[in-house]
Every structure is written in structure tokens, then in C-alpha cells.
Short mmCIF file of C-alpha atoms in Angstrom, two decimals:
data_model
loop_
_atom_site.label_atom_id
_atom_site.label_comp_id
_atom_site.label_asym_id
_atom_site.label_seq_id
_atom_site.Cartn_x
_atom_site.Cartn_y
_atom_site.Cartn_z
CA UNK A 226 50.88 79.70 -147.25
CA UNK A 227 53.22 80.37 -144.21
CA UNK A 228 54.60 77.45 -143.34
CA UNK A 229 56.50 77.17 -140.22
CA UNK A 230 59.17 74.31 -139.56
CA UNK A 231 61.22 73.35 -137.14
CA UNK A 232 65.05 71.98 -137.05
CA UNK A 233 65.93 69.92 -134.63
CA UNK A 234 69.53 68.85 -134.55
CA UNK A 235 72.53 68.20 -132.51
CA UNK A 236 75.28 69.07 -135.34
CA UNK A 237 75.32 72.99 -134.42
CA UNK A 238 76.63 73.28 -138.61
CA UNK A 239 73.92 71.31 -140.36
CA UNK A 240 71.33 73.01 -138.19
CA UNK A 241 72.09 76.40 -138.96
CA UNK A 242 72.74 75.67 -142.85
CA UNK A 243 68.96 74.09 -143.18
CA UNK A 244 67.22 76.84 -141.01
CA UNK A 245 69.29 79.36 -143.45
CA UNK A 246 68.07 77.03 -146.73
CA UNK A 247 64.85 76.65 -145.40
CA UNK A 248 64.44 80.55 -144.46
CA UNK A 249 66.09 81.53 -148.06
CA UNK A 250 63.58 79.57 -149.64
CA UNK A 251 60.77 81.43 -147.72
CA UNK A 252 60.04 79.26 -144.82
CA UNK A 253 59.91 80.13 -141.30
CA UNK A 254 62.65 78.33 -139.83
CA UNK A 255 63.67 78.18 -135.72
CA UNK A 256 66.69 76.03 -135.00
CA UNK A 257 66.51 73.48 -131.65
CA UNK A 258 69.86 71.81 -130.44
CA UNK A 259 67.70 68.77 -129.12
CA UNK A 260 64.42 67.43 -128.44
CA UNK A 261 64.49 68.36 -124.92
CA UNK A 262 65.49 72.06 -125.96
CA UNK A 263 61.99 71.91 -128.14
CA UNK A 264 60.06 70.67 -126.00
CA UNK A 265 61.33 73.13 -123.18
CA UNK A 266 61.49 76.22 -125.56
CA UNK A 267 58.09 75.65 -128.04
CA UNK A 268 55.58 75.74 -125.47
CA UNK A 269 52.50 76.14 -127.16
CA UNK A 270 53.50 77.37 -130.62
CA UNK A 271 52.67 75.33 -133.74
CA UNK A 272 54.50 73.87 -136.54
CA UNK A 273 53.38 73.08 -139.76
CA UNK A 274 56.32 70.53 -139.96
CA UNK A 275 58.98 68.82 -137.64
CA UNK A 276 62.21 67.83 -139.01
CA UNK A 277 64.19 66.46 -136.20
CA UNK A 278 67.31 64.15 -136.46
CA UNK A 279 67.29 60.47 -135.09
CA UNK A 280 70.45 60.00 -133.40
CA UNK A 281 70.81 63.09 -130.95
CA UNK A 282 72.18 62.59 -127.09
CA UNK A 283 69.33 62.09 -124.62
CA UNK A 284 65.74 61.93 -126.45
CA UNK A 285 66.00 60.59 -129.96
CA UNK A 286 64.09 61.62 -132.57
CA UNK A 287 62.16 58.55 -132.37
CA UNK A 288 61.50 58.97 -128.72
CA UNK A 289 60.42 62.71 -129.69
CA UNK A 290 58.26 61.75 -132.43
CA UNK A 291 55.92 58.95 -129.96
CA UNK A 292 55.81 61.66 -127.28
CA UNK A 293 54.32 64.15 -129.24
CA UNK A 294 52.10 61.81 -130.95
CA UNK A 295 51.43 60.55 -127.72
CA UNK A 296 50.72 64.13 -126.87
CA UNK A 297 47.92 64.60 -129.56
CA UNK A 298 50.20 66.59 -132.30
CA UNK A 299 49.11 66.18 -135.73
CA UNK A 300 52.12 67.71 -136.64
CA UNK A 301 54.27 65.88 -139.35
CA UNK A 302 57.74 64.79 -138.72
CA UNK A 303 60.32 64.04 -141.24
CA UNK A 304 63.61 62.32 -139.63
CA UNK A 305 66.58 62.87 -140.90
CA UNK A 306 70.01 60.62 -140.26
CA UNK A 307 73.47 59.99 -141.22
CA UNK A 308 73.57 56.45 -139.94
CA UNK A 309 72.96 53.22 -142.18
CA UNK A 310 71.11 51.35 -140.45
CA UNK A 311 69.15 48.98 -142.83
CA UNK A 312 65.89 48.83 -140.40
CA UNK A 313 65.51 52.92 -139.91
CA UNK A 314 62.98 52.81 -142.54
CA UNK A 315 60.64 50.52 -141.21
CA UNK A 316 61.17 52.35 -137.41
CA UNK A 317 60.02 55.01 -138.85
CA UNK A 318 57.24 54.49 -141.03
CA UNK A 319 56.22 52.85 -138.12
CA UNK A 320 56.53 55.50 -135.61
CA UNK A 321 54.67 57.58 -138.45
CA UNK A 322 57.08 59.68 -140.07
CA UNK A 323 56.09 61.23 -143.18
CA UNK A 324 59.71 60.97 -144.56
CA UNK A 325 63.12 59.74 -143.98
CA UNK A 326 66.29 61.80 -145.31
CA UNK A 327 69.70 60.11 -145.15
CA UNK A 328 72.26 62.64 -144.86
CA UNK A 329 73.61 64.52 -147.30
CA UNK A 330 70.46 65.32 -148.44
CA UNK A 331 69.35 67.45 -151.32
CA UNK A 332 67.57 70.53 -149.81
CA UNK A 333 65.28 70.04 -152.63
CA UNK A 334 63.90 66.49 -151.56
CA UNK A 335 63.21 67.38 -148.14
CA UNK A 336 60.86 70.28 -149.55
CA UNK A 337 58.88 67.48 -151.53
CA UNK A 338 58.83 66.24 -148.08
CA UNK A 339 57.44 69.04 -146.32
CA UNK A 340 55.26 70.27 -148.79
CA UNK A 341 53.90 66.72 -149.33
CA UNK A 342 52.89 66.68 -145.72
CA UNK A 343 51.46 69.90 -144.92
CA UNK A 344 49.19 69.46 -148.10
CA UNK A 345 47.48 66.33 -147.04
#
């Protein structure tokens, strides 16, 4: 199965080094600086998974997450942050995430993540 995820992520570094991961591992991987360049740049194409960072100047992953949703997407989204913050859980279970990563993560957990998701 082709699966086809997308990286969205301010931190030019980190986004580069999971699309790379991701694509090494045999995914198809396109890199998106924010959730406004997504949504600007996707159009109509598909994902099989989102993985999109919380914290990102303007839209937030969050905000990205209920507009899609609100949007009709039945595409999963896995956030990913480096913050702390002892209620992120609950926001996004909430919201509907299918997984939260705290940064560093092992490249290995968010494949359980995204292969748990696209196989429900």
C-alpha cells in the first residue's frame, strides 16, 4: 500500500529530516512550511495521513485539524510538539487526533502512528 503523508512544519530542519525518514522508509512524503502553505498548495490531492505540528505562526495545528474536519476530511492527523503543556493531550484527543508525538520523537513510533490510522 502507497501511503501518502504529509509534513507540516515550521522548523525548515525537522521538516526536511522526517519527509527524508519517511521517504527512506518508503512513504510518499511532501514537506509544507505551514498550514496555510497546505491548504494553499494541496488543492485537491489526498493524504492517507497528516502530520502537522501544533505550535506554528498563524494557523495552528489545532486550528488546521477543525478546519479540515470541518471541511469533511477523513483524513487522520497526528500532531506533533515540542512544548509541555500538560493539557495538549486532552486538546487533542479532543479535536480528534489519532496521535500525539512530543518532540524528539522516535521515527519508529510515529510509524505505529500512521500505520495504526490508515488501517482502521
Amino acid at each position: 500500500m502507497d501511503l501518502e503523508i504529509a509534513v507540516i512544519d515550521d522548523d525548515d530542519s525537522f521538516r526536511v529530516a522526517l519527509v527524508e525518514s519517511l521517504s527512506s522508509l518508503g512513504y510518499q512524503a511532501d514537506g509544507y512550511s505551514s498550514a496555510e502553505d497546505y491548504i494553499g498548495r494541496v488543492g485537491g490531492k489526498l493524504f492517507s495521513c497528516v502530520v502537522t505540528d501544533i505550535h506554528m505562526p498563524g494557523m495552528s495545528g489545532l486550528d488546521l485539524m477543525q478546519r479540515l474536519f470541518a471541511e469533511g476530511s477523513t483524513t487522520p492527523v497526528v500532531l506533533i510538539t515540542a512544548r509541555s503543556d500538560t493539557n495538549l493531550e486532552a486538546k487533542a484527543a479532543a479535536a480528534g487526533a489519532v496521535c500525539l508525538l512530543r518532540k524528539p520523537f522516535e521515527i519508529n513510533d510515529l510509524i505505529g502512528c500512521i500505520e495504526g490510522a490508515v488501517s482502521d
